[in-house]
Amino acid sequence: MLSVSCLSALLLHTVCCLYIRFIFWLEILFIVAAPFSPSQIPLYTKCITRLKVILIFYILQGRTLILKDLKSHESLYLVCITQLERRMADAGNKESAPIGGDEFTNTELENNKNNTMVEEGSTLLRRMEISVAEAEKRTGKNTVNMQEIFTVYLIETRPIDAITEGHNPAPDSLWRRYSEFEILRNYLLVTYPFIVVPPLPEKRAEFVWHKLSADNMDPDFVERRRVGLENFLLRVASHSVLSNDKILYHFLTEEHRWKEVVHETGFQAKADSRIKALSATFRVKNPDKRFTEMKLYSDELQSLTSQLLRVRARVADRLYGVYKVHGNYGRVFSEWSALEKEMGDGLQSAGHHMDAYAASVDDMLEEEEHYADQLKEYLFYAEALRAVCRKHELTQYELETASSDLISKKQQREELATGMVRTFSFKGMTNKLFGQETPEQREAKLSLLEEQIVQGEETVTEKTVECEEYVKGAWVDMQRFKEQKDRDLREALIGYAVMQISMCKKGIQVWTNAKDCFHKM
Amino acid sequence: MSRTIDAVVSPTQTNTIPADISGQMLDLDEDDDLEVFSKDLTLADGNMFNASMPTSPGSMVNQCKFEEDEESDSKDIFITVDNPESHVTAIETFITYRVLTKTTRSEFDNSEYEVRRRYQDFLWLKGKLEDAHSTLIVHPLPEKFVVKGMVERFNGDFIETRRKALHKFLNRVADHPILSCSEDFKVFLSAQAWELTTYKKQGPGFLSRMGETVRAVANSVRGVKNRPEEFTAIQEYVEDFSNKIGSLDKVTQRIVKEQKEYLEELKEYGPTYTLWSGSEEELAEQLKGVAGCIERCCKETEEQVGHLSDTLVPVLHEYVLCAETLKAVLRRRDNIQAEFEAKNEALATKKVDRDAESSDLGFVWGSLLGKNPEEARHQRQERLDGEIEELKEEIDKLEDRVEWANNALKGDWGRWQRSMRGDLKSAFLSTAEKNVDYYEKCLAVWETFLLSQRTEPSEETDRDNTP
């Protein structure tokens, strides 16, 4: 009995797999063959959704297939997705992830709505609503078995389909701490070196001015970090490549097994050693000029934004001082008004306005911190950009090394074959001194060299492909990053101007009121 | 408050009345003038030896009241202090200021005067005015030098601040109905340098001044027994006011300091955006726009700080000094009353003495000298009576003096309060207006920037939507 059910289960399983494979290939043919036009957009989004479902099913079945097979299908699938998305983005509006669109006017909101409708189904964010809702303090034992207090953040996810269909299911949620976010990001950095990976909010409070505290447990700092982490997740989940990563999906959905899963990928071993990267930077001969320029730009961006943040912090500090001293006016006016008969009322009310003026600065500077956070994000983004350029230098260097290796091996073969010594070598010297080697020895050496040359040629081909693919992928993402940066920073500057305007308006109000009070004196 | 003082004919001065003021002559009764001169001028405080001016207290107060009813708004004397110059002599270097007077008052020979005066001359004038009218409130002079700020005496800002304060001082004296009639004031405005030196030397001798000081000290030590309620109230007010105005002065100076530091940082902030714009392509314009806005706000901030320093700070500082002046005035009034009380006590003692039985010692002495006890007693009584009469006369005079001092202070107190309210109100108003103006200008700057940004996105989306 048991054997029959097992057999039938196995049969069913095989049939399912074959069917799914068949469907998969059919979809891809359909996509590639069919003419592309804007009217087809909903169709394509449906295809993509279906492909993704298939892939997940595929992944779950992964153990029954050969790893190589899976990988090749996966990469093909990814390429298809990327191409499709780019084609849709070009035809429709510009791709834009609506993060932090508070200051947009109606027309801009309209544009964003159009964008999100196009993006439907292209990234994880469209399938799932993600938010970092809360933060809590926990105690636990750290790696050296000592008690420590740390903060955990609540990640909530909800499938968008359910929402649009009118249900309002409770969100799934799990708790993560900052270090887990760091692991996720490191994994992404290693796995997608050609992507400018969004940065995390700062680990420690920097660019602090006297009112802000540098304490990681400070509630304002925790709140700003919560916003930063949510921003990170939203950016990753709306990235055309990153959002499809399964580790990301696990991070958002599986609280406990995630760490094991991510370590199983062995990403830490794949990370390039710093020394290797550094030496590549110095010794690479022919890097893509565009990447060198980008690297220079990333350096500039980093130093400029950090200087700007420093000066802004100092300006905020001083402004705070000016406003707060006016509070003293309030106190003295109040006391003085008790002495005066005729001026008393005017002074008293003027004093109240001075107090209000002094108190208003707290909220205004709190808002400005949001602007500083936006700048900080791009300060850290500069580092990610530089990492992409560095990786290019590394791959290029590896290619160059492999090529030069091959050339020298070929040269050696030529020398051995013809007996001509073109360059000075130790072999040549020993030959002269100790006599030439036997024909058998030469034959052995020659055959070894031939093997090595064949291998070398393979390596060179591999590396060339790797390099080219890397350059293509990285360049695309760098362009995407550039557009995103211009958009975001422009919005940030507009937001800053709006803040300044609001501050001026408050100032006008307070001092007009004070003027009226002085009139009554 | 202004008044036209004209046509005071004094026997010791030969005034040639200029033709242009003849239309403004007030006809005072000859009798009034003569009455003025018949009063005992030693009743006046201190050393008013100048008999030509109607300085008798009674007539002065009357005349004041008379003038107040007129309420004429025209000023007849305009004084400016400007053009500081430094003079180098063998002994010292000092700054003189040009004092320009334009007046239609008759006691002045000419209608225009231009003299140069140094700070010491101003000090002298103030001293004379305070001596002559010890319970009138004289506007304070700027301080000798600012120790706190370590300001050089010949620093440009310091000189300018001092010049403005001296200008205000002279104008306040000119506005004061009583003080502006002072002969010393007139001499100050009109005499040439060497004339002034000679005039200064005509003061009472050193010894008599010493006597004055000793008396004053003695009186202050004695203290006042029955200070009238209102003056106690004024004293308390002055104490509190002095504290408050001192605090306000400190707060305002602190604000100026903080604003200046803010301005320093702001000056670095704008260029950072400009620097960044050099590395960007799309963003360059916006970054330069922000940098421009910040730089314009910088200029506005500088203006605002300047206004604060020029308008509010000096006024508050003046009133800090005023508070000290008020305390001194109250002290002097107390001394006058103390003197009066002391003499009263002396009189009482003498009376008791006279009515008392003669002491044994005196009797014994007299008997030793072979005097008749009755006669001795009579002699003593007569002597005491004489002394008592003298004392009574003195006390009468002192009583008048006290009354005059109190009235002068009361009158001037009301006047001072009004001008204090007016000064401080206008200073704070001006500051508030300037602040509103500052914020409005900054608002305009940022709104212009925002407007320039908002028009751009609509252009971009139009470009995209066209396939």
Short mmCIF file of C-alpha atoms in Angstrom, two decimals, chain B residues 20-304:
data_model
loop_
_atom_site.label_atom_id
_atom_site.label_comp_id
_atom_site.label_asym_id
_atom_site.label_seq_id
_atom_site.Cartn_x
_atom_site.Cartn_y
_atom_site.Cartn_z
CA ASP B 20 15.22 138.16 14.27
CA ILE B 21 13.82 137.03 17.61
CA SER B 22 12.03 140.21 18.42
CA GLY B 23 8.81 138.72 17.19
CA GLN B 24 9.00 136.02 19.82
CA MET B 25 9.50 138.25 22.80
CA LEU B 26 7.40 137.51 25.77
CA ASP B 27 6.70 140.47 27.94
CA LEU B 28 7.48 139.53 31.45
CA ASP B 29 6.68 142.02 34.11
CA GLU B 30 9.59 144.06 35.28
CA ASP B 31 8.28 143.40 38.74
CA ASP B 32 8.58 139.69 38.34
CA ASP B 33 12.19 140.04 37.44
CA LEU B 34 12.92 142.29 40.35
CA GLU B 35 11.07 139.95 42.63
CA VAL B 36 13.30 137.22 41.44
CA PHE B 37 16.41 139.10 42.41
CA SER B 38 15.19 140.07 45.82
CA LYS B 39 14.97 136.50 47.00
CA ASP B 40 17.91 135.13 48.79
CA LEU B 41 19.90 133.24 46.24
CA THR B 42 21.76 131.20 48.81
CA LEU B 43 18.67 129.09 49.08
CA ALA B 44 19.58 127.43 45.87
CA ASP B 45 21.58 124.22 46.26
CA GLY B 46 25.26 124.22 45.82
CA ASN B 47 27.10 126.93 44.14
CA MET B 48 24.85 128.92 41.94
CA PHE B 49 26.74 132.14 42.08
CA ASN B 50 25.36 133.28 38.81
CA ALA B 51 22.75 135.85 39.66
CA SER B 52 21.63 136.62 36.18
CA MET B 53 19.36 133.66 35.69
CA PRO B 54 16.04 133.34 37.45
CA THR B 55 17.14 130.44 39.55
CA SER B 56 15.00 131.01 42.59
CA PRO B 57 13.08 127.85 43.25
CA GLY B 58 9.68 129.36 43.71
CA SER B 59 9.67 131.37 40.54
CA MET B 60 11.24 128.56 38.63
CA VAL B 61 8.47 126.18 39.51
CA ASN B 62 5.89 128.78 38.69
CA GLN B 63 7.47 129.56 35.41
CA CYS B 64 7.65 125.89 34.58
CA LYS B 65 3.98 125.50 35.16
CA PHE B 66 3.26 128.52 33.10
CA GLU B 67 5.28 127.22 30.25
CA GLU B 68 3.71 123.79 30.38
CA ASP B 69 0.35 125.30 29.66
CA GLU B 70 1.62 126.66 26.42
CA GLU B 71 2.34 123.24 24.89
CA SER B 72 4.19 124.69 21.98
CA ASP B 73 5.75 122.08 19.76
CA SER B 74 8.40 124.16 18.13
CA LYS B 75 11.92 123.51 19.24
CA ASP B 76 13.99 126.59 19.45
CA ILE B 77 17.35 124.99 19.94
CA PHE B 78 19.03 122.37 17.79
CA ILE B 79 22.24 120.76 18.86
CA THR B 80 24.37 118.25 17.00
CA VAL B 81 27.48 116.47 18.11
CA ASP B 82 29.65 115.16 15.32
CA ASN B 83 33.01 115.17 13.65
CA PRO B 84 35.26 113.55 16.20
CA GLU B 85 38.90 114.46 15.82
CA SER B 86 41.89 113.43 17.77
CA HIS B 87 44.23 115.97 19.26
CA VAL B 88 47.75 115.17 20.15
CA THR B 89 49.51 117.21 22.76
CA ALA B 90 52.74 116.70 24.61
CA ILE B 91 51.01 115.23 27.61
CA GLU B 92 48.13 113.29 26.19
CA THR B 93 46.00 112.40 23.21
CA PHE B 94 42.31 112.98 23.30
CA ILE B 95 39.27 113.21 21.07
CA THR B 96 37.21 116.34 20.61
CA TYR B 97 33.74 116.51 19.16
CA ARG B 98 32.22 119.37 17.28
CA VAL B 99 29.16 120.77 18.98
CA LEU B 100 26.95 122.71 16.65
CA THR B 101 24.15 124.81 18.09
CA LYS B 102 21.40 126.59 16.24
CA THR B 103 19.06 128.56 18.41
CA THR B 104 16.56 131.34 18.51
CA ARG B 105 16.73 131.82 22.23
CA SER B 106 17.43 135.31 23.33
CA GLU B 107 19.96 134.60 26.04
CA PHE B 108 22.30 133.48 23.33
CA ASP B 109 24.17 136.26 21.59
CA ASN B 110 24.28 134.59 18.23
CA SER B 111 21.94 132.18 16.57
CA GLU B 112 24.68 129.72 15.62
CA TYR B 113 27.61 128.37 17.54
CA GLU B 114 30.30 125.91 16.63
CA VAL B 115 32.67 124.75 19.31
CA ARG B 116 34.84 121.76 19.98
CA ARG B 117 34.45 119.89 23.23
CA ARG B 118 36.12 116.89 24.76
CA TYR B 119 34.63 114.28 27.05
CA GLN B 120 35.96 115.97 30.15
CA ASP B 121 34.03 119.11 29.26
CA PHE B 122 30.84 117.08 29.14
CA LEU B 123 31.66 115.60 32.52
CA TRP B 124 32.14 119.11 33.88
CA LEU B 125 28.79 120.25 32.52
CA LYS B 126 26.99 117.31 34.01
CA GLY B 127 28.63 117.93 37.36
CA LYS B 128 27.56 121.56 37.33
CA LEU B 129 24.00 120.72 36.39
CA GLU B 130 23.76 118.14 39.13
CA ASP B 131 25.19 120.49 41.69
CA ALA B 132 22.76 123.22 40.77
CA HIS B 133 19.74 120.96 40.62
CA SER B 134 20.53 118.04 42.81
CA THR B 135 17.08 116.51 42.67
CA LEU B 136 16.53 116.87 38.97
CA ILE B 137 17.15 113.89 36.78
CA VAL B 138 19.97 114.60 34.39
CA HIS B 139 20.32 112.26 31.44
CA PRO B 140 23.40 110.05 31.87
CA LEU B 141 26.63 110.47 29.98
CA PRO B 142 28.31 107.54 28.22
CA GLU B 143 30.77 105.77 30.45
CA LYS B 144 34.41 106.66 30.64
CA PHE B 145 35.64 103.49 29.05
CA VAL B 146 34.28 100.01 28.67
CA VAL B 147 36.32 97.69 30.79
CA LYS B 148 34.37 94.58 29.92
CA GLY B 149 34.83 94.77 26.22
CA MET B 150 38.42 95.85 26.46
CA VAL B 151 37.58 98.49 23.91
CA GLU B 152 40.33 100.79 22.94
CA ARG B 153 39.59 104.38 23.68
CA PHE B 154 40.31 105.35 20.14
CA ASN B 155 38.45 102.50 18.49
CA GLY B 156 36.14 103.71 15.74
CA ASP B 157 33.02 101.95 17.03
CA PHE B 158 33.59 103.17 20.54
CA ILE B 159 33.97 106.74 19.40
CA GLU B 160 30.85 106.53 17.31
CA THR B 161 28.80 105.06 20.17
CA ARG B 162 30.10 107.76 22.48
CA ARG B 163 29.35 110.49 19.99
CA LYS B 164 25.75 109.36 19.68
CA ALA B 165 25.35 109.21 23.43
CA LEU B 166 26.81 112.69 23.85
CA HIS B 167 24.47 113.99 21.19
CA LYS B 168 21.53 112.51 23.05
CA PHE B 169 22.76 113.93 26.32
CA LEU B 170 22.92 117.49 25.07
CA ASN B 171 19.56 117.25 23.39
CA ARG B 172 17.95 115.89 26.51
CA VAL B 173 19.38 118.75 28.54
CA ALA B 174 18.11 121.20 25.93
CA ASP B 175 14.64 119.63 26.14
CA HIS B 176 14.53 119.90 29.90
CA PRO B 177 12.65 123.06 30.87
CA ILE B 178 14.80 123.86 33.88
CA LEU B 179 18.18 122.49 32.94
CA SER B 180 18.28 124.17 29.59
CA CYS B 181 18.13 127.56 31.30
CA SER B 182 21.38 126.89 33.08
CA GLU B 183 24.14 129.41 32.49
CA ASP B 184 26.70 126.64 32.52
CA PHE B 185 24.82 124.98 29.69
CA LYS B 186 24.86 128.18 27.71
CA VAL B 187 28.55 128.72 28.27
CA PHE B 188 29.21 125.12 27.30
CA LEU B 189 27.49 125.61 23.99
CA SER B 190 28.90 128.98 23.11
CA ALA B 191 32.28 129.61 24.65
CA GLN B 192 35.52 129.00 22.84
CA ALA B 193 38.01 126.62 24.31
CA TRP B 194 40.06 129.12 26.26
CA GLU B 195 36.96 130.96 27.45
CA LEU B 196 35.59 127.75 28.83
CA THR B 197 38.78 127.00 30.72
CA THR B 198 38.64 130.41 32.36
CA TYR B 199 34.98 129.98 33.18
CA LYS B 200 35.56 126.59 34.70
CA LYS B 201 38.12 128.06 37.05
CA GLN B 202 35.56 130.46 38.42
CA GLY B 203 33.99 127.77 40.51
CA PRO B 204 33.89 127.82 44.29
CA GLY B 205 37.14 126.99 45.94
CA PHE B 206 38.43 123.59 46.79
CA LEU B 207 37.81 123.96 50.48
CA SER B 208 34.19 124.90 50.18
CA ARG B 209 33.65 121.89 47.93
CA MET B 210 35.27 119.72 50.53
CA GLY B 211 32.92 121.13 53.09
CA GLU B 212 30.03 120.22 50.86
CA THR B 213 31.21 116.67 50.50
CA VAL B 214 31.76 116.25 54.21
CA ARG B 215 28.30 117.53 54.93
CA ALA B 216 26.82 115.20 52.37
CA VAL B 217 28.59 112.20 53.82
CA ALA B 218 27.54 113.12 57.33
CA ASN B 219 23.96 113.46 56.21
CA SER B 220 23.93 110.13 54.47
CA VAL B 221 25.35 108.44 57.50
CA ARG B 222 22.68 110.00 59.68
CA GLY B 223 19.94 108.74 57.44
CA VAL B 224 16.44 109.94 56.95
CA LYS B 225 13.84 109.37 59.63
CA ASN B 226 10.57 110.28 58.01
CA ARG B 227 10.84 109.76 54.37
CA PRO B 228 7.54 110.51 52.65
CA GLU B 229 5.74 107.44 51.41
CA GLU B 230 5.91 108.36 47.74
CA PHE B 231 9.67 108.60 47.75
CA THR B 232 9.98 105.24 49.36
CA ALA B 233 7.78 103.88 46.62
CA ILE B 234 9.99 105.56 44.02
CA GLN B 235 13.06 104.11 45.67
CA GLU B 236 11.68 100.59 45.55
CA TYR B 237 10.67 101.06 41.95
CA VAL B 238 14.12 102.31 41.04
CA GLU B 239 15.72 99.27 42.68
CA ASP B 240 13.55 96.84 40.76
CA PHE B 241 13.76 98.81 37.55
CA SER B 242 17.54 98.86 37.80
CA ASN B 243 17.59 95.06 38.08
CA LYS B 244 15.22 94.55 35.19
CA ILE B 245 16.87 96.97 32.84
CA GLY B 246 20.23 95.47 33.71
CA SER B 247 18.95 92.02 32.81
CA LEU B 248 17.48 93.29 29.56
CA ASP B 249 20.77 94.91 28.69
CA LYS B 250 22.62 91.64 29.29
CA VAL B 251 20.06 89.57 27.39
CA THR B 252 20.19 91.89 24.40
CA GLN B 253 23.95 91.84 24.31
CA ARG B 254 23.90 88.07 24.48
CA ILE B 255 21.45 87.97 21.57
CA VAL B 256 23.76 90.16 19.53
CA LYS B 257 26.64 87.85 20.32
CA GLU B 258 24.74 84.71 19.37
CA GLN B 259 23.49 86.31 16.17
CA LYS B 260 27.02 87.23 15.19
CA GLU B 261 28.20 83.66 15.76
CA TYR B 262 25.25 82.36 13.75
CA LEU B 263 26.19 84.73 10.96
CA GLU B 264 29.76 83.41 10.96
CA GLU B 265 28.58 79.84 10.46
CA LEU B 266 26.02 80.88 7.86
CA LYS B 267 28.75 82.52 5.81
CA GLU B 268 30.46 79.14 5.46
CA TYR B 269 27.22 77.31 4.72
CA GLY B 270 26.34 78.88 1.38
CA PRO B 271 29.72 78.25 -0.29
CA THR B 272 29.44 74.55 0.58
CA TYR B 273 26.44 74.26 -1.71
CA THR B 274 28.27 76.16 -4.44
CA LEU B 275 31.20 73.78 -4.12
CA TRP B 276 28.91 70.81 -4.49
CA SER B 277 27.22 72.25 -7.52
CA GLY B 278 30.57 72.06 -9.28
CA SER B 279 30.47 68.25 -9.17
CA GLU B 280 26.87 67.85 -10.30
CA GLU B 281 25.22 68.18 -13.67
CA GLU B 282 21.45 68.08 -13.25
CA LEU B 283 21.54 69.28 -9.70
CA ALA B 284 23.99 72.11 -10.21
CA GLU B 285 21.34 74.74 -10.79
CA GLN B 286 19.31 73.87 -7.72
CA LEU B 287 22.39 73.76 -5.56
CA LYS B 288 23.52 77.13 -6.79
CA GLY B 289 20.01 78.44 -6.17
CA VAL B 290 20.10 77.30 -2.56
CA ALA B 291 23.57 78.78 -2.13
CA GLY B 292 22.32 82.10 -3.47
CA CYS B 293 19.37 82.11 -1.10
CA ILE B 294 21.60 81.43 1.88
CA GLU B 295 23.95 84.21 0.90
CA ARG B 296 21.15 86.71 0.62
CA CYS B 297 19.81 85.66 3.99
CA CYS B 298 23.31 86.24 5.31
CA LYS B 299 23.18 89.85 4.21
CA GLU B 300 19.80 90.33 5.82
CA THR B 301 21.04 88.82 9.05
CA GLU B 302 23.99 91.17 9.07
CA GLU B 303 21.67 94.13 8.65
CA GLN B 304 19.44 92.92 11.41
#
